[in-house]
Amino acid sequence: MTEDFSKLAEEVIARCRKLATFSEDAGGTRRTFLSAPLRDCHREVSLWMKPLGMTVSVDAVGNLRGIYPGASPGAPRILIGSHLDSVPNAGAFDGILGVVIAIGLVESLDGQKLPFGIEVVGFSEEEGVRFGVPFIGSRALVGRVDEELLRRKDANGISIRKAIQDFGLNPNEISRAVLSDDCLGYFEFHIEQGPVLESLGRPLGVVEAIVGQNRLEFVFSGQANHAGTTPMNLRHDALAAAAEWIVAVETLAQRAPGLVATVGFVEAKPGATNVITGAARATLDIRHASDRVRTESLDELIRQAESIAARRGLTVTWKTLLAQNAVAMDPFMTEQIEKAVQKSGCEPHRMASGAGHDAMILAEKVPAAMIFLRSPGGISHDPSESVHLDDVAKALECGRHLLMQLAASREFLGRTCRA
Ligand code: HGY
Ligand code: MN
Ligand code: MN
């Protein structure tokens, strides 16, 4: 294949940068679940899909779904996608790049039909920013959006159910979002969001597994009091307790190879300079490739929170927002990706993903696999997140090889869909 993908790669990057301007904030990109900018995304991405002969729809949780038909009616399909939502002050490529590359691959077919259709999915929510629980979009495709989840409320007391209604969607139609049983597999292109590929000088990575993760919210409850009149030995300072625990979180993670643990959010109540904190809320994000190491480490951090609270005369409670085991990618599809990377003239590198992705949810119902693009500087979840033009061109070339390989693979086409 001598096709030059650099022009298409330029368009992909320009489109990602355009979508990054759709934000809830004047400065910086923030696009949370079913926020107004997500509607702008839907409109813009649909404009790119429709001229390619794709039928476009928005499902009941706000996933954008574009279907490029296969060569024959009733042909099975593959899914290629990623998420449209973002973290606060995000970069322009996390999630979005996977959706725009998918559309670019359909465009590169130039009307050619394959033995399978291609459904491009832009998930409405993967990061978990608004409701604290991630993967709402992809959970809908595997039938895991239940009443308990729909009742979950955001900081303004709006439930997921209400947010869906406010967006003009019908939560009673969520079951229709579930993947049909003609799906052969799910592929996701995503930036690595870390330093590995750059350190190896590789443009593309082949994801073998996605590490498991827990996300929890801890609340240390002490006694609010006057900062000027309360002697140090009579305090039950909830923020000081949380701070001691946060250092314990970091210390434990530093000592456990491959473990990462992060307290990304802390809130002190009542939150005044001259008031000793009565209640301190802290989140925990803990991840490891081994489910055993991750769960044992979490148990230890819970034990340490309880002992710090007891010693300081406080109480501590916690609730789990996510408990997600590590997920292996489909071996056959991963092998096909490796071949396609080689055909694109790149040395493939097999690796685990420290970031969570929709692929780990889709893998519950269909074979899933991922292709990483190098993250310059290893930076992500920040406006300086970027991609190299040549790497995007290589990803598109790899994607084309992959589609052609799958179209010619009796093993792949003969798979019974387990959706
Ligand atoms: O946090 C993550 O793993 C990803 O950015 N959703
Ligand atoms: Mn992210
Ligand atoms: Mn992402």
Tab-separated table of C-alpha atoms and ligand atoms in Angstrom:
chain	number	residue	atom	x	y	z
A	1	MET	CA	0.000	0.000	0.000
A	2	THR	CA	1.769	3.144	-1.192
A	3	GLU	CA	-1.133	5.433	-0.226
A	4	ASP	CA	-0.022	8.619	1.514
A	5	PHE	CA	-2.044	9.090	4.694
A	6	SER	CA	-0.433	12.362	5.739
A	7	LYS	CA	-3.143	14.532	4.194
A	8	LEU	CA	-5.856	12.562	5.974
A	9	ALA	CA	-3.772	12.718	9.159
A	10	GLU	CA	-3.668	16.501	8.907
A	11	GLU	CA	-7.469	16.519	8.644
A	12	VAL	CA	-7.772	14.166	11.646
A	13	ILE	CA	-5.641	16.454	13.822
A	14	ALA	CA	-7.506	19.571	12.631
A	15	ARG	CA	-10.825	17.906	13.470
A	16	CYS	CA	-9.626	16.947	16.970
A	17	ARG	CA	-8.515	20.514	17.581
A	18	LYS	CA	-11.914	21.774	16.347
A	19	LEU	CA	-13.792	19.479	18.738
A	20	ALA	CA	-11.529	20.645	21.573
A	21	THR	CA	-13.076	24.116	21.229
A	22	PHE	CA	-16.459	22.698	22.278
A	23	SER	CA	-16.188	23.223	26.020
A	24	GLU	CA	-18.153	24.143	29.151
A	25	ASP	CA	-15.292	26.502	30.066
A	26	ALA	CA	-14.239	29.676	28.258
A	27	GLY	CA	-10.572	28.805	28.632
A	28	GLY	CA	-9.631	25.141	28.205
A	29	THR	CA	-11.515	21.997	27.238
A	30	ARG	CA	-14.044	20.493	29.603
A	31	ARG	CA	-16.857	18.397	28.144
A	32	THR	CA	-18.699	16.271	30.661
A	33	PHE	CA	-21.574	13.843	30.329
A	34	LEU	CA	-24.493	15.298	28.308
A	35	SER	CA	-23.223	18.854	28.662
A	36	ALA	CA	-24.192	21.339	25.933
A	37	PRO	CA	-20.788	21.092	24.167
A	38	LEU	CA	-21.435	17.378	23.672
A	39	ARG	CA	-24.340	18.334	21.429
A	40	ASP	CA	-21.948	20.506	19.421
A	41	CYS	CA	-19.715	17.458	19.117
A	42	HIS	CA	-22.598	15.327	17.906
A	43	ARG	CA	-23.466	17.933	15.256
A	44	GLU	CA	-19.891	18.350	14.010
A	45	VAL	CA	-19.001	14.643	13.969
A	46	SER	CA	-22.274	13.816	12.196
A	47	LEU	CA	-21.274	16.291	9.467
A	48	TRP	CA	-18.149	14.209	8.903
A	49	MET	CA	-19.988	10.885	8.951
A	50	LYS	CA	-23.015	11.534	6.727
A	51	PRO	CA	-21.160	12.316	3.429
A	52	LEU	CA	-19.508	8.882	3.788
A	53	GLY	CA	-22.860	7.153	3.539
A	54	MET	CA	-23.012	6.472	7.269
A	55	THR	CA	-26.365	6.409	9.047
A	56	VAL	CA	-26.014	8.437	12.230
A	57	SER	CA	-27.973	8.209	15.470
A	58	VAL	CA	-27.669	9.184	19.129
A	59	ASP	CA	-28.638	6.478	21.597
A	60	ALA	CA	-30.438	6.946	24.917
A	61	VAL	CA	-27.279	7.706	26.893
A	62	GLY	CA	-25.923	10.139	24.283
A	63	ASN	CA	-23.490	7.855	22.446
A	64	LEU	CA	-23.078	8.984	18.834
A	65	ARG	CA	-23.298	5.986	16.510
A	66	GLY	CA	-22.517	6.035	12.796
A	67	ILE	CA	-22.894	2.901	10.689
A	68	TYR	CA	-21.032	2.339	7.419
A	69	PRO	CA	-22.768	-0.640	5.781
A	70	GLY	CA	-21.044	-3.853	4.792
A	71	ALA	CA	-20.991	-5.282	1.264
A	72	SER	CA	-24.184	-7.260	1.747
A	73	PRO	CA	-27.376	-6.659	3.724
A	74	GLY	CA	-27.217	-8.475	7.064
A	75	ALA	CA	-23.415	-8.401	7.056
A	76	PRO	CA	-21.914	-8.489	10.587
A	77	ARG	CA	-20.139	-5.382	11.814
A	78	ILE	CA	-17.088	-4.272	13.731
A	79	LEU	CA	-17.055	-1.312	16.103
A	80	ILE	CA	-14.322	1.300	16.096
A	81	GLY	CA	-14.618	4.121	18.582
A	82	SER	CA	-13.669	5.947	21.753
A	83	HIS	CA	-15.103	8.669	23.987
A	84	LEU	CA	-16.234	12.236	23.232
A	85	ASP	CA	-16.234	13.490	26.823
A	86	SER	CA	-13.164	14.920	28.534
A	87	VAL	CA	-11.563	15.657	31.877
A	88	PRO	CA	-11.400	19.313	33.000
A	89	ASN	CA	-8.676	21.361	31.258
A	90	ALA	CA	-8.197	18.465	28.873
A	91	GLY	CA	-6.052	17.976	25.842
A	92	ALA	CA	-7.484	17.700	22.330
A	93	PHE	CA	-6.839	14.008	21.665
A	94	ASP	CA	-7.814	11.816	24.647
A	95	GLY	CA	-10.811	9.839	23.360
A	96	ILE	CA	-11.663	12.136	20.449
A	97	LEU	CA	-8.713	10.935	18.372
A	98	GLY	CA	-10.113	7.397	18.354
A	99	VAL	CA	-13.451	8.565	16.994
A	100	VAL	CA	-11.916	10.817	14.331
A	101	ILE	CA	-9.408	8.168	13.204
A	102	ALA	CA	-12.312	5.706	12.852
A	103	ILE	CA	-14.125	8.149	10.563
A	104	GLY	CA	-10.866	8.712	8.679
A	105	LEU	CA	-10.575	4.962	8.076
A	106	VAL	CA	-14.106	4.840	6.634
A	107	GLU	CA	-13.217	7.849	4.469
A	108	SER	CA	-10.049	6.106	3.250
A	109	LEU	CA	-12.165	3.199	1.951
A	110	ASP	CA	-13.472	5.641	-0.632
A	111	GLY	CA	-16.809	3.854	-0.906
A	112	GLN	CA	-15.314	0.338	-0.912
A	113	LYS	CA	-17.571	-2.078	0.985
A	114	LEU	CA	-16.142	-4.842	3.186
A	115	PRO	CA	-17.626	-8.176	4.303
A	116	PHE	CA	-18.523	-6.382	7.540
A	117	GLY	CA	-20.048	-3.034	8.322
A	118	ILE	CA	-18.194	-0.498	10.475
A	119	GLU	CA	-19.997	1.152	13.383
A	120	VAL	CA	-18.134	4.230	14.620
A	121	VAL	CA	-19.040	5.010	18.246
A	122	GLY	CA	-18.403	8.263	20.085
A	123	PHE	CA	-19.104	7.376	23.715
A	124	SER	CA	-20.882	10.081	25.719
A	125	GLU	CA	-19.063	9.463	28.979
A	126	GLU	CA	-15.881	7.582	29.837
A	127	GLU	CA	-13.999	9.811	32.285
A	128	GLY	CA	-16.488	9.833	35.166
A	129	VAL	CA	-16.072	13.558	35.847
A	130	ARG	CA	-19.698	14.695	36.280
A	131	PHE	CA	-21.116	11.775	38.250
A	132	GLY	CA	-17.910	10.275	39.659
A	133	VAL	CA	-18.649	6.987	37.886
A	134	PRO	CA	-16.862	6.323	34.568
A	135	PHE	CA	-17.887	4.411	31.429
A	136	ILE	CA	-21.618	5.318	31.413
A	137	GLY	CA	-21.584	5.370	27.586
A	138	SER	CA	-19.919	2.004	27.017
A	139	ARG	CA	-21.808	0.408	29.922
A	140	ALA	CA	-25.002	1.086	27.963
A	141	LEU	CA	-23.693	-1.019	25.075
A	142	VAL	CA	-23.144	-4.010	27.353
A	143	GLY	CA	-26.413	-3.579	29.233
A	144	ARG	CA	-24.906	-2.335	32.512
A	145	VAL	CA	-26.816	0.913	33.051
A	146	ASP	CA	-29.168	0.037	35.903
A	147	GLU	CA	-31.573	1.944	38.139
A	148	GLU	CA	-28.907	2.402	40.839
A	149	LEU	CA	-26.622	4.096	38.329
A	150	LEU	CA	-29.467	6.228	36.925
A	151	ARG	CA	-30.195	7.503	40.447
A	152	ARG	CA	-26.616	8.705	40.970
A	153	LYS	CA	-26.485	12.503	41.353
A	154	ASP	CA	-23.966	15.149	40.308
A	155	ALA	CA	-22.741	18.045	42.507
A	156	ASN	CA	-25.937	19.968	41.650
A	157	GLY	CA	-28.205	17.131	42.724
A	158	ILE	CA	-29.156	16.213	39.143
A	159	SER	CA	-29.494	12.448	38.601
A	160	ILE	CA	-28.175	10.635	35.543
A	161	ARG	CA	-31.784	9.874	34.632
A	162	LYS	CA	-32.649	13.616	34.782
A	163	ALA	CA	-29.497	14.548	32.838
A	164	ILE	CA	-30.561	12.152	30.077
A	165	GLN	CA	-34.044	13.691	30.018
A	166	ASP	CA	-32.648	17.246	30.083
A	167	PHE	CA	-30.545	16.356	27.014
A	168	GLY	CA	-33.778	15.381	25.229
A	169	LEU	CA	-33.194	11.636	25.408
A	170	ASN	CA	-35.414	8.927	26.865
A	171	PRO	CA	-33.869	6.871	29.694
A	172	ASN	CA	-36.557	4.241	29.142
A	173	GLU	CA	-34.945	3.471	25.782
A	174	ILE	CA	-31.510	2.651	27.223
A	175	SER	CA	-31.959	-1.059	26.547
A	176	ARG	CA	-32.000	-0.243	22.816
A	177	ALA	CA	-28.376	0.954	23.105
A	178	VAL	CA	-27.210	-2.582	23.841
A	179	LEU	CA	-24.904	-4.021	21.189
A	180	SER	CA	-26.700	-6.085	18.588
A	181	ASP	CA	-25.484	-9.681	18.298
A	182	ASP	CA	-23.866	-9.164	14.900
A	183	CYS	CA	-20.756	-7.515	16.329
A	184	LEU	CA	-17.475	-9.277	15.510
A	185	GLY	CA	-15.292	-7.075	17.687
A	186	TYR	CA	-14.380	-3.635	18.992
A	187	PHE	CA	-11.207	-1.703	18.119
A	188	GLU	CA	-10.071	1.486	19.811
A	189	PHE	CA	-7.305	3.844	18.706
A	190	HIS	CA	-6.122	5.955	21.648
A	191	ILE	CA	-3.134	8.041	22.708
A	192	GLU	CA	-0.941	6.129	25.152
A	193	GLN	CA	-1.128	8.960	27.687
A	194	GLY	CA	2.217	7.863	29.093
A	195	PRO	CA	5.990	7.869	28.339
A	196	VAL	CA	6.611	4.297	27.121
A	197	LEU	CA	6.320	4.585	23.317
A	198	GLU	CA	8.248	7.859	23.284
A	199	SER	CA	11.044	6.309	25.392
A	200	LEU	CA	11.239	3.434	22.876
A	201	GLY	CA	10.965	5.682	19.828
A	202	ARG	CA	7.893	3.778	18.620
A	203	PRO	CA	4.912	5.545	16.978
A	204	LEU	CA	2.378	2.790	17.676
A	205	GLY	CA	1.741	0.376	20.544
A	206	VAL	CA	-0.240	-2.867	20.694
A	207	VAL	CA	-2.287	-3.079	23.888
A	208	GLU	CA	-2.328	-6.579	25.421
A	209	ALA	CA	-4.263	-5.719	28.583
A	210	ILE	CA	-5.815	-2.820	30.472
A	211	VAL	CA	-4.930	-2.660	34.159
A	212	GLY	CA	-7.636	-2.929	36.781
A	213	GLN	CA	-8.671	0.045	38.840
A	214	ASN	CA	-10.697	1.059	41.874
A	215	ARG	CA	-12.103	4.523	42.429
A	216	LEU	CA	-13.417	5.391	45.888
A	217	GLU	CA	-14.530	8.382	47.911
A	218	PHE	CA	-13.365	8.600	51.563
A	219	VAL	CA	-14.891	10.945	54.155
A	220	PHE	CA	-12.946	11.704	57.356
A	221	SER	CA	-15.348	13.095	59.977
A	222	GLY	CA	-13.948	14.987	62.986
A	223	GLN	CA	-15.051	18.086	64.832
A	224	ALA	CA	-15.214	21.541	63.302
A	225	ASN	CA	-14.020	24.136	65.816
A	226	HIS	CA	-12.510	27.563	66.308
A	227	ALA	CA	-8.983	27.790	64.863
A	228	GLY	CA	-7.924	30.342	67.470
A	229	THR	CA	-9.274	28.922	70.697
A	230	THR	CA	-8.882	25.170	70.261
A	231	PRO	CA	-5.569	23.819	71.642
A	232	MET	CA	-3.748	21.400	69.289
A	233	ASN	CA	-4.160	18.437	71.679
A	234	LEU	CA	-7.932	18.835	71.771
A	235	ARG	CA	-8.546	18.831	68.032
A	236	HIS	CA	-10.174	16.288	65.762
A	237	ASP	CA	-9.045	17.906	62.531
A	238	ALA	CA	-10.501	15.983	59.573
A	239	LEU	CA	-8.260	17.653	56.982
A	240	ALA	CA	-5.102	16.892	58.962
A	241	ALA	CA	-6.215	13.251	59.172
A	242	ALA	CA	-6.889	13.141	55.439
A	243	ALA	CA	-3.515	14.745	54.763
A	244	GLU	CA	-1.703	12.118	56.853
A	245	TRP	CA	-3.574	9.411	54.928
A	246	ILE	CA	-2.776	10.966	51.559
A	247	VAL	CA	0.933	10.760	52.370
A	248	ALA	CA	0.381	7.133	53.403
A	249	VAL	CA	-1.267	6.462	50.014
A	250	GLU	CA	1.748	7.866	48.186
A	251	THR	CA	4.227	6.011	50.409
A	252	LEU	CA	2.531	2.655	49.911
A	253	ALA	CA	2.338	3.112	46.119
A	254	GLN	CA	5.995	4.174	45.904
A	255	ARG	CA	6.980	0.920	47.621
A	256	ALA	CA	4.843	-1.416	45.466
A	257	PRO	CA	6.284	-1.996	41.955
A	258	GLY	CA	3.746	-1.240	39.225
A	259	LEU	CA	1.156	0.177	41.629
A	260	VAL	CA	-0.222	3.678	41.093
A	261	ALA	CA	-2.460	5.379	43.637
A	262	THR	CA	-3.749	8.921	43.383
A	263	VAL	CA	-5.804	11.256	45.539
A	264	GLY	CA	-7.037	13.682	42.894
A	265	PHE	CA	-9.726	15.536	44.776
A	266	VAL	CA	-9.950	16.844	48.356
A	267	GLU	CA	-12.745	18.927	49.864
A	268	ALA	CA	-12.699	20.443	53.360
A	269	LYS	CA	-15.905	21.436	55.104
A	270	PRO	CA	-16.826	24.022	56.179
A	271	GLY	CA	-13.711	25.214	54.298
A	272	ALA	CA	-12.863	28.474	56.088
A	273	THR	CA	-9.439	29.735	57.099
A	274	ASN	CA	-10.299	30.141	60.748
A	275	VAL	CA	-12.276	26.904	61.172
A	276	ILE	CA	-10.807	23.494	61.945
A	277	THR	CA	-12.093	21.105	59.264
A	278	GLY	CA	-15.007	19.002	60.462
A	279	ALA	CA	-15.327	16.781	57.386
A	280	ALA	CA	-12.755	16.070	54.677
A	281	ARG	CA	-13.662	14.237	51.461
A	282	ALA	CA	-10.874	12.610	49.441
A	283	THR	CA	-11.022	10.430	46.334
A	284	LEU	CA	-8.737	7.466	45.668
A	285	ASP	CA	-7.789	6.040	42.259
A	286	ILE	CA	-5.687	2.885	42.577
A	287	ARG	CA	-4.474	0.674	39.711
A	288	HIS	CA	-2.285	-2.325	39.004
A	289	ALA	CA	-1.949	-4.966	36.285
A	290	SER	CA	-2.533	-7.660	38.942
A	291	ASP	CA	-5.977	-7.721	40.517
A	292	ARG	CA	-4.507	-9.381	43.616
A	293	VAL	CA	-1.892	-6.655	44.205
A	294	ARG	CA	-4.448	-3.920	43.570
A	295	THR	CA	-7.079	-5.327	45.950
A	296	GLU	CA	-4.540	-6.169	48.688
A	297	SER	CA	-3.085	-2.653	48.434
A	298	LEU	CA	-6.551	-1.137	48.650
A	299	ASP	CA	-7.346	-3.210	51.742
A	300	GLU	CA	-4.134	-1.888	53.351
A	301	LEU	CA	-5.027	1.726	52.526
A	302	ILE	CA	-8.475	1.242	54.067
A	303	ARG	CA	-6.833	-0.200	57.178
A	304	GLN	CA	-4.503	2.812	57.355
A	305	ALA	CA	-7.415	5.255	56.955
A	306	GLU	CA	-9.215	3.552	59.834
A	307	SER	CA	-6.140	3.552	62.083
A	308	ILE	CA	-5.341	7.228	61.396
A	309	ALA	CA	-8.959	8.178	62.099
A	310	ALA	CA	-9.092	6.132	65.326
A	311	ARG	CA	-5.812	7.569	66.639
A	312	ARG	CA	-7.077	11.110	66.005
A	313	GLY	CA	-10.531	10.520	67.463
A	314	LEU	CA	-12.308	10.724	64.117
A	315	THR	CA	-14.371	8.341	62.010
A	316	VAL	CA	-13.846	7.478	58.365
A	317	THR	CA	-16.285	6.095	55.811
A	318	TRP	CA	-15.768	5.241	52.142
A	319	LYS	CA	-17.799	4.264	49.127
A	320	THR	CA	-16.728	2.516	45.977
A	321	LEU	CA	-17.337	4.345	42.720
A	322	LEU	CA	-15.635	1.785	40.498
A	323	ALA	CA	-14.173	-1.674	41.003
A	324	GLN	CA	-12.863	-2.806	37.609
A	325	ASN	CA	-10.663	-5.870	37.149
A	326	ALA	CA	-7.827	-5.931	34.640
A	327	VAL	CA	-9.006	-6.920	31.162
A	328	ALA	CA	-6.991	-8.851	28.560
A	329	MET	CA	-7.432	-7.808	24.928
A	330	ASP	CA	-8.530	-10.409	22.366
A	331	PRO	CA	-5.403	-12.401	21.355
A	332	PHE	CA	-6.415	-12.909	17.708
A	333	MET	CA	-7.315	-9.270	17.150
A	334	THR	CA	-4.164	-8.162	18.960
A	335	GLU	CA	-2.111	-10.368	16.650
A	336	GLN	CA	-3.838	-8.804	13.626
A	337	ILE	CA	-2.999	-5.354	14.964
A	338	GLU	CA	0.629	-6.386	15.437
A	339	LYS	CA	0.776	-7.552	11.794
A	340	ALA	CA	-0.853	-4.341	10.593
A	341	VAL	CA	1.643	-2.254	12.584
A	342	GLN	CA	4.509	-4.170	10.942
A	343	LYS	CA	2.970	-3.717	7.480
A	344	SER	CA	2.914	0.018	8.208
A	345	GLY	CA	6.672	-0.115	8.581
A	346	CYS	CA	6.660	0.224	12.373
A	347	GLU	CA	8.225	-2.035	14.983
A	348	PRO	CA	5.250	-3.111	17.153
A	349	HIS	CA	5.516	-2.870	20.938
A	350	ARG	CA	3.141	-4.916	23.085
A	351	MET	CA	2.193	-3.202	26.318
A	352	ALA	CA	-0.402	-2.849	29.070
A	353	SER	CA	-2.551	0.242	29.391
A	354	GLY	CA	-2.344	2.073	32.721
A	355	ALA	CA	-5.301	4.194	31.633
A	356	GLY	CA	-8.795	2.785	31.606
A	357	HIS	CA	-10.639	2.679	28.293
A	358	ASP	CA	-14.063	1.834	26.921
A	359	ALA	CA	-12.457	-1.281	25.436
A	360	MET	CA	-12.361	-2.798	28.936
A	361	ILE	CA	-16.137	-2.488	29.157
A	362	LEU	CA	-16.912	-3.625	25.597
A	363	ALA	CA	-14.681	-6.674	26.238
A	364	GLU	CA	-17.431	-7.997	28.527
A	365	LYS	CA	-19.552	-8.673	25.436
A	366	VAL	CA	-17.348	-8.651	22.344
A	367	PRO	CA	-13.668	-9.283	21.587
A	368	ALA	CA	-11.822	-5.992	22.037
A	369	ALA	CA	-8.386	-4.691	21.076
A	370	MET	CA	-6.531	-1.373	21.141
A	371	ILE	CA	-3.878	0.497	19.199
A	372	PHE	CA	-1.867	3.192	21.009
A	373	LEU	CA	-0.360	6.277	19.438
A	374	ARG	CA	2.771	7.782	21.010
A	375	SER	CA	2.177	10.641	23.470
A	376	PRO	CA	4.879	13.311	22.964
A	377	GLY	CA	6.342	14.141	26.394
A	378	GLY	CA	4.151	11.379	27.831
A	379	ILE	CA	1.635	14.082	28.696
A	380	SER	CA	-2.150	13.674	28.823
A	381	HIS	CA	-5.155	15.084	30.689
A	382	ASP	CA	-3.572	18.483	30.035
A	383	PRO	CA	-3.803	21.078	27.208
A	384	SER	CA	-0.221	20.225	26.208
A	385	GLU	CA	-1.363	16.694	25.224
A	386	SER	CA	-0.429	16.181	21.558
A	387	VAL	CA	0.286	13.705	18.761
A	388	HIS	CA	2.804	13.614	15.909
A	389	LEU	CA	1.362	14.040	12.408
A	390	ASP	CA	3.459	11.113	11.139
A	391	ASP	CA	2.180	8.876	13.953
A	392	VAL	CA	-1.429	9.657	13.043
A	393	ALA	CA	-0.603	8.846	9.402
A	394	LYS	CA	0.961	5.562	10.559
A	395	ALA	CA	-2.121	4.792	12.683
A	396	LEU	CA	-4.380	5.356	9.669
A	397	GLU	CA	-2.143	3.174	7.485
A	398	CYS	CA	-2.139	0.493	10.207
A	399	GLY	CA	-5.935	0.755	10.452
A	400	ARG	CA	-6.318	0.241	6.699
A	401	HIS	CA	-4.055	-2.805	6.761
A	402	LEU	CA	-6.070	-4.099	9.713
A	403	LEU	CA	-9.398	-3.706	7.889
A	404	MET	CA	-8.041	-5.490	4.829
A	405	GLN	CA	-6.591	-8.301	6.979
A	406	LEU	CA	-9.893	-8.778	8.804
A	407	ALA	CA	-11.836	-8.675	5.524
A	408	ALA	CA	-9.659	-11.505	4.220
A	409	SER	CA	-9.683	-13.547	7.433
A	410	ARG	CA	-11.971	-16.557	7.392
A	411	GLU	CA	-11.173	-17.050	11.086
A	412	PHE	CA	-12.383	-13.550	11.932
A	413	LEU	CA	-15.415	-13.578	9.640
A	414	GLY	CA	-16.339	-17.046	10.804
A	415	ARG	CA	-16.484	-15.997	14.445
A	416	THR	CA	-19.840	-16.291	16.062
A	417	CYS	CA	-20.719	-13.003	17.625
A	418	ARG	CA	-20.934	-13.432	21.386
A	419	ALA	CA	-22.596	-10.088	21.983
B	1	HGY	O1	-8.530	7.698	33.949
B	1	HGY	C1	-8.432	6.955	32.983
B	1	HGY	O2	-8.008	5.843	33.110
B	1	HGY	C2	-8.855	7.396	31.604
B	1	HGY	O3	-8.402	8.676	31.338
B	1	HGY	N1	-10.266	7.307	31.499
B	2	MN	MN	-8.825	10.278	29.944
B	3	MN	MN	-9.413	8.267	27.196
